[in-house]
Amino acid sequence: MTATNTLSSLPAKARNRILTLNGILWFLQALWGLFFAGSGFGKVLLYDAALYEAAPRAVAWYAAVPQTLIVFIGVVEVLGGIGLILPAMTGVKPRLTPLAAAGLALTMILATAFHIVRGEYALVPANLVLGGVSAFIALGRWNLRPTAAATLTTPRLLKSLAVLAGMALLVFAPTWYTMTHAQF
C-alpha cells in the first residue's frame, strides 16, 4: 500500500491533521536546516588561526573550547543542517533526516549542559528551544510523518543542487563574508 493510498483511506479530519503536520515539519526542517548550516559554517571557519584568535571577543565561550572541538561542532552542525533537508527532499535515504535531527538535539543537550556548568544561563533557553524543535523533527520524521523512500531522479537531483546553491548564497557566503571582514 502506498502513502497516497494510505492517506486517501483515512477520514478527512485525520488526513488534514497529517498533512498539516507534514507542512509544519517541512517548515521547521528548512528553517532549522538553514540555521544550523549557517551557525556551523561560522564555527568551521574558525579553523583559521587568526579567526580563532579573534572569536572569543565575539563569543565568550569559544575561549573555553579547543579550536579543533569548535570546528568539529561546526562540521556536525553543517552536516546536520543539510541532513534535515536533503535526504527527505530527494527521498534518497530519508531515514537520515530524523537521525540528523536527533544528532542536532543531542548537540544542543550537550551545549545546554556546557553552558549550565559555565554559569552562562542566558544561553540555555536558546539551546533548549533549538534542541527541543530538533527532537520534535526527529520524532515527527521517524514515527509521526516519515518521508517515503524514492529513487534519485534528475529533477530531484537538480532540486537538491538548487537547495545547496541557495544555502551557499544565502547562508555560507554571508557567514564567510561576516567572519572574514568584521572587526570583533
Short mmCIF file of C-alpha atoms in Angstrom, two decimals:
data_model
loop_
_atom_site.label_atom_id
_atom_site.label_comp_id
_atom_site.label_asym_id
_atom_site.label_seq_id
_atom_site.Cartn_x
_atom_site.Cartn_y
_atom_site.Cartn_z
CA MET A 1 0.00 0.00 0.00
CA THR A 2 1.49 3.37 -0.97
CA ALA A 3 1.47 6.53 1.12
CA THR A 4 -1.16 8.07 -1.20
CA ASN A 5 -3.47 5.08 -0.79
CA THR A 6 -2.98 5.18 2.95
CA LEU A 7 -3.85 8.89 3.10
CA SER A 8 -6.91 8.53 0.90
CA SER A 9 -8.27 5.75 3.11
CA LEU A 10 -8.21 7.99 6.20
CA PRO A 11 -11.13 10.18 7.25
CA ALA A 12 -10.85 13.80 6.06
CA LYS A 13 -10.14 15.17 9.55
CA ALA A 14 -7.25 12.76 10.14
CA ARG A 15 -5.91 13.35 6.61
CA ASN A 16 -5.86 17.14 7.15
CA ARG A 17 -4.10 16.73 10.51
CA ILE A 18 -1.40 14.60 8.91
CA LEU A 19 -0.95 17.00 6.01
CA THR A 20 -0.72 19.91 8.42
CA LEU A 21 1.89 18.09 10.50
CA ASN A 22 3.85 17.41 7.32
CA GLY A 23 3.78 21.11 6.45
CA ILE A 24 4.94 22.09 9.93
CA LEU A 25 7.76 19.55 9.79
CA TRP A 26 8.92 20.79 6.39
CA PHE A 27 8.87 24.41 7.56
CA LEU A 28 10.88 23.54 10.67
CA GLN A 29 13.29 21.35 8.72
CA ALA A 30 14.02 24.18 6.29
CA LEU A 31 14.35 26.83 9.00
CA TRP A 32 16.44 24.68 11.35
CA GLY A 33 18.50 23.32 8.44
CA LEU A 34 19.44 26.82 7.30
CA PHE A 35 20.12 27.98 10.85
CA PHE A 36 22.36 25.06 11.80
CA ALA A 37 24.19 25.09 8.46
CA GLY A 38 24.96 28.79 8.87
CA SER A 39 25.85 28.57 12.54
CA GLY A 40 28.01 25.54 11.93
CA PHE A 41 29.77 27.10 8.95
CA GLY A 42 30.79 30.02 11.14
CA LYS A 43 32.40 27.55 13.54
CA VAL A 44 34.09 25.65 10.69
CA LEU A 45 35.73 28.89 9.56
CA LEU A 46 37.46 29.05 12.94
CA TYR A 47 39.96 26.50 11.62
CA ASP A 48 41.80 29.68 10.55
CA ALA A 49 44.11 30.64 13.41
CA ALA A 50 43.53 34.39 13.01
CA LEU A 51 39.75 33.97 13.11
CA TYR A 52 40.02 31.65 16.11
CA GLU A 53 42.15 34.18 17.98
CA ALA A 54 39.57 36.95 17.41
CA ALA A 55 36.47 34.80 18.02
CA PRO A 56 36.35 34.94 21.85
CA ARG A 57 35.79 38.70 21.64
CA ALA A 58 32.51 37.98 19.84
CA VAL A 59 31.51 34.71 21.56
CA ALA A 60 32.87 34.31 25.09
CA TRP A 61 32.56 30.52 25.36
CA TYR A 62 34.93 29.99 22.41
CA ALA A 63 37.81 30.81 24.78
CA ALA A 64 36.95 27.74 26.89
CA VAL A 65 36.88 25.26 24.00
CA PRO A 66 39.80 23.96 21.90
CA GLN A 67 39.86 25.09 18.30
CA THR A 68 39.51 21.55 16.96
CA LEU A 69 36.38 20.94 19.04
CA ILE A 70 34.75 24.15 17.78
CA VAL A 71 35.50 23.15 14.19
CA PHE A 72 34.16 19.63 14.86
CA ILE A 73 30.93 21.06 16.31
CA GLY A 74 30.69 23.24 13.22
CA VAL A 75 31.05 20.27 10.88
CA VAL A 76 28.38 18.39 12.86
CA GLU A 77 26.02 21.38 12.61
CA VAL A 78 26.60 21.91 8.87
CA LEU A 79 26.05 18.23 8.07
CA GLY A 80 23.06 18.11 10.42
CA GLY A 81 21.53 21.19 8.80
CA ILE A 82 21.94 19.72 5.33
CA GLY A 83 20.68 16.37 6.64
CA LEU A 84 17.45 17.97 7.84
CA ILE A 85 16.60 18.93 4.27
CA LEU A 86 18.23 16.89 1.50
CA PRO A 87 17.53 13.24 2.37
CA ALA A 88 13.82 13.92 2.92
CA MET A 89 13.57 16.13 -0.15
CA THR A 90 15.28 13.69 -2.52
CA GLY A 91 13.78 10.56 -0.99
CA VAL A 92 17.25 9.01 -1.02
CA LYS A 93 17.92 7.57 2.44
CA PRO A 94 15.15 9.67 4.06
CA ARG A 95 15.82 7.97 7.41
CA LEU A 96 18.91 10.18 7.62
CA THR A 97 16.67 13.20 8.27
CA PRO A 98 15.40 12.10 11.70
CA LEU A 99 18.91 10.88 12.55
CA ALA A 100 20.31 14.32 11.67
CA ALA A 101 17.62 15.94 13.80
CA ALA A 102 18.39 13.60 16.71
CA GLY A 103 22.10 14.37 16.37
CA LEU A 104 21.38 18.10 16.49
CA ALA A 105 19.13 17.61 19.52
CA LEU A 106 21.96 15.75 21.26
CA THR A 107 24.37 18.54 20.33
CA MET A 108 22.02 21.06 21.94
CA ILE A 109 21.64 18.93 25.08
CA LEU A 110 25.43 18.88 25.41
CA ALA A 111 25.57 22.64 24.74
CA THR A 112 22.95 23.22 27.44
CA ALA A 113 24.98 21.21 29.97
CA PHE A 114 28.16 23.06 28.96
CA HIS A 115 26.55 26.48 29.44
CA ILE A 116 24.99 25.48 32.79
CA VAL A 117 28.39 24.30 34.08
CA ARG A 118 29.93 27.61 32.98
CA GLY A 119 27.10 29.62 34.56
CA GLU A 120 26.01 31.04 31.19
CA TYR A 121 22.32 30.72 31.99
CA ALA A 122 21.27 33.31 29.39
CA LEU A 123 22.31 30.89 26.62
CA VAL A 124 20.35 27.92 27.98
CA PRO A 125 16.86 28.85 26.69
CA ALA A 126 18.10 29.12 23.10
CA ASN A 127 19.80 25.72 23.37
CA LEU A 128 16.64 24.19 24.81
CA VAL A 129 14.45 25.61 22.02
CA LEU A 130 16.88 24.53 19.29
CA GLY A 131 17.22 21.07 20.83
CA GLY A 132 13.50 20.70 21.53
CA VAL A 133 12.48 21.55 17.99
CA SER A 134 15.21 19.26 16.64
CA ALA A 135 13.82 16.45 18.81
CA PHE A 136 10.31 17.22 17.51
CA ILE A 137 11.59 16.96 13.92
CA ALA A 138 13.31 13.66 14.75
CA LEU A 139 10.16 12.23 16.30
CA GLY A 140 7.96 13.62 13.54
CA ARG A 141 10.04 12.23 10.70
CA TRP A 142 10.77 8.92 12.41
CA ASN A 143 7.29 8.00 13.70
CA LEU A 144 4.55 10.52 13.01
CA ARG A 145 5.12 11.56 9.39
CA PRO A 146 8.11 9.75 7.84
CA THR A 147 9.23 10.62 4.35
CA ALA A 148 8.89 7.83 1.80
CA ALA A 149 11.99 6.50 0.10
CA ALA A 150 12.29 7.18 -3.62
CA THR A 151 14.79 6.74 -6.39
CA LEU A 152 17.01 9.64 -7.25
CA THR A 153 15.77 11.22 -10.45
CA THR A 154 17.28 14.05 -12.43
CA PRO A 155 14.64 16.57 -11.25
CA ARG A 156 15.23 15.59 -7.61
CA LEU A 157 18.98 15.86 -8.07
CA LEU A 158 18.61 19.30 -9.68
CA LYS A 159 16.31 20.43 -6.86
CA SER A 160 18.88 19.27 -4.31
CA LEU A 161 21.67 21.07 -6.11
CA ALA A 162 19.50 24.19 -6.20
CA VAL A 163 18.96 23.93 -2.43
CA LEU A 164 22.71 23.55 -1.85
CA ALA A 165 23.40 26.51 -4.14
CA GLY A 166 20.76 28.51 -2.26
CA MET A 167 22.42 27.59 1.04
CA ALA A 168 25.77 28.66 -0.37
CA LEU A 169 24.40 32.04 -1.45
CA LEU A 170 22.05 32.75 1.44
CA VAL A 171 23.91 31.18 4.36
CA PHE A 172 27.52 30.23 3.67
CA ALA A 173 28.60 33.29 1.64
CA PRO A 174 27.22 35.88 4.11
CA THR A 175 28.68 33.94 7.04
CA TRP A 176 32.07 33.73 5.35
CA TYR A 177 31.98 37.45 4.48
CA THR A 178 30.99 38.47 8.01
CA MET A 179 33.59 36.25 9.63
CA THR A 180 36.44 37.37 7.38
CA HIS A 181 35.61 41.09 7.14
CA ALA A 182 34.13 42.02 10.51
CA GLN A 183 36.19 43.53 13.28
CA PHE A 184 35.44 41.80 16.57
#
